[in-house]
Amino acid sequence: DAGVTQSPTHLIKTRGQQVTLRCSPKSGHDTVSWYQQALGQGPQFIFQYYEEEERQRGNFPDRFSGHQFPNYSSELNVNALLLGDSALYLCASSRGRGHTGELFFGEGSRLTVL
Amino acid sequence: DAKTTQPTSMDCAEGRAANLPCNHSTISGNEYVYWYRQIHSQGPQYIIHGLKNNETNEMASLIITEDRKSSTLILPHATLRDTAVYYCIVNLDNNDMRFGAGTRLTVKP
């Protein structure tokens, strides 16, 4: 049973560029959340997708956007990259929303902005 | 903002119990206490969660005080592979989990 898979694992961009990160949730899961983790800090919630719509959003600017596809996979897009966007981007999946069960995390996509 | 306070770092001898404290004095009645850990360069891993009663699973035990203002995660027999950052999170459910800085646990041989 494949867990949460993310791609790419590493990528380098320059300031002002745009990036798309991808996530496939664990089998049977329909809810995807995205987190940003800067070096030495805990993960920060970006947003959550369920039924192909953004359901909750953390304190991130509109440069951060996402999408969820009918097969429940998801993309995170970041426009006009800043140096401060360099971080590990984590995807987490769960079954349904508002449950108390565990979140399953992927290994992350490490973005470096030069 | 994280609703919890944890020590920045802790050490534990291999084979001994690791007791990781967490303060959550502003917890509300319907909020759960969750614990996750993150081993270097990996995504966070769920450990355990509880509401009022103490909980135990194959990984750890969670002890929640009667007033629910603090809790302790117990790893009964720590191994070198338990070296990680441990996050204590207070939340209504698994949506919008707010991670703090966590406790960096180092298990030493």
Tab-separated table of C-alpha atoms in Angstrom:
chain	number	residue	atom	x	y	z
A	1	ASP	CA	0.000	0.000	0.000
A	2	ALA	CA	1.694	3.166	-1.199
A	3	GLY	CA	1.677	5.957	1.285
A	4	VAL	CA	1.669	9.651	0.435
A	5	THR	CA	3.958	10.362	-2.492
A	6	GLN	CA	5.328	13.752	-3.455
A	7	SER	CA	7.263	15.001	-6.461
A	8	PRO	CA	9.761	16.304	-7.142
A	9	THR	CA	11.875	15.545	-4.093
A	10	HIS	CA	14.248	18.441	-4.686
A	11	LEU	CA	14.188	21.445	-6.973
A	12	ILE	CA	15.961	24.757	-7.417
A	13	LYS	CA	14.300	27.900	-8.739
A	14	THR	CA	15.238	31.553	-9.026
A	15	ARG	CA	13.396	34.526	-7.601
A	16	GLY	CA	10.307	35.498	-9.545
A	17	GLN	CA	9.770	32.062	-11.049
A	18	GLN	CA	6.791	29.813	-10.479
A	19	VAL	CA	6.786	26.273	-9.099
A	20	THR	CA	4.319	23.381	-9.031
A	21	LEU	CA	4.581	20.587	-6.487
A	22	ARG	CA	2.551	17.390	-6.681
A	23	CYS	CA	1.061	15.020	-4.138
A	24	SER	CA	-0.703	11.675	-4.354
A	25	PRO	CA	-2.576	10.808	-1.178
A	26	LYS	CA	-2.549	7.464	0.554
A	27	SER	CA	-4.946	4.947	-0.959
A	28	GLY	CA	-8.465	5.515	0.314
A	29	HIS	CA	-7.804	9.089	1.409
A	30	ASP	CA	-9.683	12.006	-0.090
A	31	THR	CA	-8.383	15.017	1.863
A	32	VAL	CA	-5.036	16.665	1.223
A	33	SER	CA	-3.310	19.313	3.324
A	34	TRP	CA	-0.156	21.208	2.478
A	35	TYR	CA	2.458	22.454	4.925
A	36	GLN	CA	5.574	24.594	4.636
A	37	GLN	CA	8.517	23.818	6.887
A	38	ALA	CA	11.388	26.281	7.035
A	39	LEU	CA	14.733	25.081	8.318
A	40	GLY	CA	14.687	24.537	12.082
A	41	GLN	CA	10.953	25.213	12.448
A	42	GLY	CA	7.820	23.137	12.703
A	43	PRO	CA	5.510	22.669	9.715
A	44	GLN	CA	3.132	25.573	9.003
A	45	PHE	CA	-0.321	24.880	7.571
A	46	ILE	CA	-0.882	26.340	4.104
A	47	PHE	CA	-4.282	24.972	3.040
A	48	GLN	CA	-6.472	21.908	2.802
A	49	TYR	CA	-8.353	20.457	-0.173
A	50	TYR	CA	-11.427	18.272	-0.024
A	51	GLU	CA	-13.872	17.480	-2.815
A	52	GLU	CA	-11.698	19.513	-5.192
A	53	GLU	CA	-12.157	22.716	-3.225
A	54	GLU	CA	-9.981	24.659	-0.807
A	55	ARG	CA	-11.637	24.216	2.570
A	56	GLN	CA	-9.256	25.858	5.005
A	57	ARG	CA	-6.329	28.198	4.617
A	58	GLY	CA	-3.506	29.254	6.866
A	59	ASN	CA	-1.750	32.608	6.912
A	60	PHE	CA	-0.193	32.464	3.457
A	61	PRO	CA	-0.464	35.025	0.621
A	62	ASP	CA	-2.390	34.482	-2.581
A	63	ARG	CA	0.857	33.576	-4.333
A	64	PHE	CA	0.235	30.161	-2.847
A	65	SER	CA	-2.549	28.329	-4.642
A	66	GLY	CA	-3.580	24.768	-5.125
A	67	HIS	CA	-5.756	22.306	-6.899
A	68	GLN	CA	-7.251	18.919	-6.224
A	69	PHE	CA	-8.112	16.514	-9.004
A	70	PRO	CA	-10.971	13.995	-9.187
A	71	ASN	CA	-8.550	11.199	-8.227
A	72	TYR	CA	-7.804	13.178	-5.017
A	73	SER	CA	-4.233	14.027	-6.009
A	74	SER	CA	-3.233	17.625	-5.458
A	75	GLU	CA	-0.901	20.337	-6.651
A	76	LEU	CA	0.621	23.273	-4.816
A	77	ASN	CA	1.563	26.277	-6.939
A	78	VAL	CA	3.714	29.154	-5.772
A	79	ASN	CA	4.048	32.230	-7.990
A	80	ALA	CA	6.608	35.036	-7.937
A	81	LEU	CA	9.008	33.050	-5.776
A	82	LEU	CA	10.861	34.842	-2.981
A	83	LEU	CA	14.033	33.749	-1.231
A	84	GLY	CA	11.914	33.161	1.877
A	85	ASP	CA	9.900	30.518	0.071
A	86	SER	CA	12.866	28.163	0.368
A	87	ALA	CA	11.561	25.341	2.526
A	88	LEU	CA	10.432	21.744	2.727
A	89	TYR	CA	6.873	21.455	1.429
A	90	LEU	CA	4.928	18.621	2.988
A	91	CYS	CA	1.717	17.018	1.850
A	92	ALA	CA	-0.517	15.166	4.290
A	93	SER	CA	-3.582	13.080	3.566
A	94	SER	CA	-6.514	11.809	5.566
A	95	ARG	CA	-9.887	10.202	5.048
A	96	GLY	CA	-12.601	12.842	5.233
A	97	ARG	CA	-12.492	16.139	7.100
A	98	GLY	CA	-12.890	16.967	10.714
A	99	HIS	CA	-11.864	13.586	12.017
A	100	THR	CA	-9.592	12.900	14.933
A	101	GLY	CA	-7.532	10.255	13.177
A	102	GLU	CA	-3.970	10.582	12.079
A	103	LEU	CA	-2.546	12.555	9.225
A	104	PHE	CA	-0.211	10.677	6.904
A	105	PHE	CA	2.665	12.789	5.620
A	106	GLY	CA	4.806	12.419	2.552
A	107	GLU	CA	8.577	12.859	2.565
A	108	GLY	CA	8.277	16.369	1.178
A	109	SER	CA	9.590	18.438	-1.690
A	110	ARG	CA	12.593	20.569	-0.829
A	111	LEU	CA	12.506	23.883	-2.687
A	112	THR	CA	15.525	26.141	-2.890
A	113	VAL	CA	15.028	29.652	-4.261
A	114	LEU	CA	18.187	31.444	-5.411
B	1	ASP	CA	0.170	30.005	16.844
B	2	ALA	CA	0.938	26.813	18.727
B	3	LYS	CA	-1.092	26.374	21.921
B	4	THR	CA	1.542	24.222	23.555
B	5	THR	CA	4.855	24.667	25.341
B	6	GLN	CA	7.575	22.034	25.119
B	7	PRO	CA	11.227	21.932	26.175
B	8	THR	CA	13.575	22.688	23.327
B	9	SER	CA	15.647	19.570	23.775
B	10	MET	CA	16.045	16.446	25.901
B	11	ASP	CA	18.438	13.539	26.152
B	12	CYS	CA	17.630	9.945	27.023
B	13	ALA	CA	19.760	6.841	27.498
B	14	GLU	CA	19.115	3.968	25.151
B	15	GLY	CA	16.812	1.371	26.727
B	16	ARG	CA	15.425	3.799	29.283
B	17	ALA	CA	12.008	5.424	29.219
B	18	ALA	CA	11.803	8.808	27.532
B	19	ASN	CA	9.267	11.147	29.136
B	20	LEU	CA	8.427	14.177	27.012
B	21	PRO	CA	6.338	16.867	28.723
B	22	CYS	CA	3.914	19.294	27.130
B	23	ASN	CA	1.999	22.194	28.654
B	24	HIS	CA	-1.341	23.232	27.154
B	25	SER	CA	-2.952	25.353	29.843
B	26	THR	CA	-5.478	26.988	27.456
B	27	ILE	CA	-6.847	23.727	26.048
B	28	SER	CA	-10.623	23.723	25.574
B	29	GLY	CA	-12.926	20.884	26.554
B	30	ASN	CA	-13.293	19.370	23.092
B	31	GLU	CA	-9.692	19.683	21.951
B	32	TYR	CA	-7.493	16.635	21.615
B	33	VAL	CA	-3.795	16.299	22.411
B	34	TYR	CA	-1.837	14.913	19.459
B	35	TRP	CA	1.780	13.813	19.262
B	36	TYR	CA	3.787	13.557	16.072
B	37	ARG	CA	7.485	13.059	15.546
B	38	GLN	CA	9.816	13.945	12.712
B	39	ILE	CA	12.988	12.046	12.079
B	40	HIS	CA	15.596	14.030	10.194
B	41	SER	CA	14.745	14.597	6.531
B	42	GLN	CA	11.448	12.717	6.758
B	43	GLY	CA	7.824	13.795	6.990
B	44	PRO	CA	6.137	13.899	10.409
B	45	GLN	CA	4.829	10.597	11.746
B	46	TYR	CA	1.740	10.233	13.908
B	47	ILE	CA	2.360	8.714	17.339
B	48	ILE	CA	-0.774	8.944	19.455
B	49	HIS	CA	-3.645	11.208	20.494
B	50	GLY	CA	-6.079	11.491	23.384
B	51	LEU	CA	-8.866	13.575	24.865
B	52	LYS	CA	-9.130	12.876	28.583
B	53	ASN	CA	-8.062	9.358	29.319
B	54	ASN	CA	-4.579	7.978	29.147
B	55	GLU	CA	-3.855	6.194	25.898
B	56	THR	CA	-1.394	3.493	24.892
B	57	ASN	CA	-0.455	1.990	21.568
B	58	GLU	CA	2.439	0.017	20.168
B	59	MET	CA	4.609	3.123	19.948
B	60	ALA	CA	3.991	5.070	23.133
B	61	SER	CA	1.786	6.009	26.063
B	62	LEU	CA	0.081	9.355	26.548
B	63	ILE	CA	-0.618	10.544	30.075
B	64	ILE	CA	-2.983	13.530	30.358
B	65	THR	CA	-3.416	15.264	33.717
B	66	GLU	CA	-6.866	15.403	35.223
B	67	ASP	CA	-7.182	19.145	34.563
B	68	ARG	CA	-5.931	18.500	31.014
B	69	LYS	CA	-3.475	21.399	31.226
B	70	SER	CA	-0.469	19.212	30.593
B	71	SER	CA	0.491	15.820	29.241
B	72	THR	CA	3.470	13.496	28.945
B	73	LEU	CA	4.439	11.254	26.066
B	74	ILE	CA	6.252	8.157	27.223
B	75	LEU	CA	8.463	6.025	25.018
B	76	PRO	CA	8.938	3.013	27.295
B	77	HIS	CA	12.241	1.705	25.948
B	78	ALA	CA	13.922	4.343	23.821
B	79	THR	CA	16.162	3.223	20.967
B	80	LEU	CA	18.590	5.197	18.824
B	81	ARG	CA	15.919	5.251	16.096
B	82	ASP	CA	13.672	7.282	18.398
B	83	THR	CA	15.988	10.276	18.018
B	84	ALA	CA	13.711	12.887	16.447
B	85	VAL	CA	11.802	16.121	16.979
B	86	TYR	CA	8.584	15.449	18.892
B	87	TYR	CA	5.609	17.761	18.409
B	88	CYS	CA	2.742	18.142	20.861
B	89	ILE	CA	-0.350	19.656	19.207
B	90	VAL	CA	-3.717	20.640	20.636
B	91	ASN	CA	-6.549	20.621	18.103
B	92	LEU	CA	-10.215	19.843	17.627
B	93	ASP	CA	-9.483	17.352	14.869
B	94	ASN	CA	-6.856	16.597	12.250
B	95	ASN	CA	-7.638	19.686	10.186
B	96	ASP	CA	-5.308	22.659	10.281
B	97	MET	CA	-2.799	21.143	12.673
B	98	ARG	CA	-0.586	23.846	14.240
B	99	PHE	CA	2.945	22.611	14.838
B	100	GLY	CA	5.252	24.450	17.210
B	101	ALA	CA	9.013	24.029	17.398
B	102	GLY	CA	8.770	20.708	19.252
B	103	THR	CA	11.274	18.912	21.488
B	104	ARG	CA	14.437	17.548	19.977
B	105	LEU	CA	14.971	14.178	21.671
B	106	THR	CA	18.419	12.633	21.432
B	107	VAL	CA	18.740	9.002	22.479
B	108	LYS	CA	22.304	8.212	23.476
B	109	PRO	CA	23.977	4.797	23.592
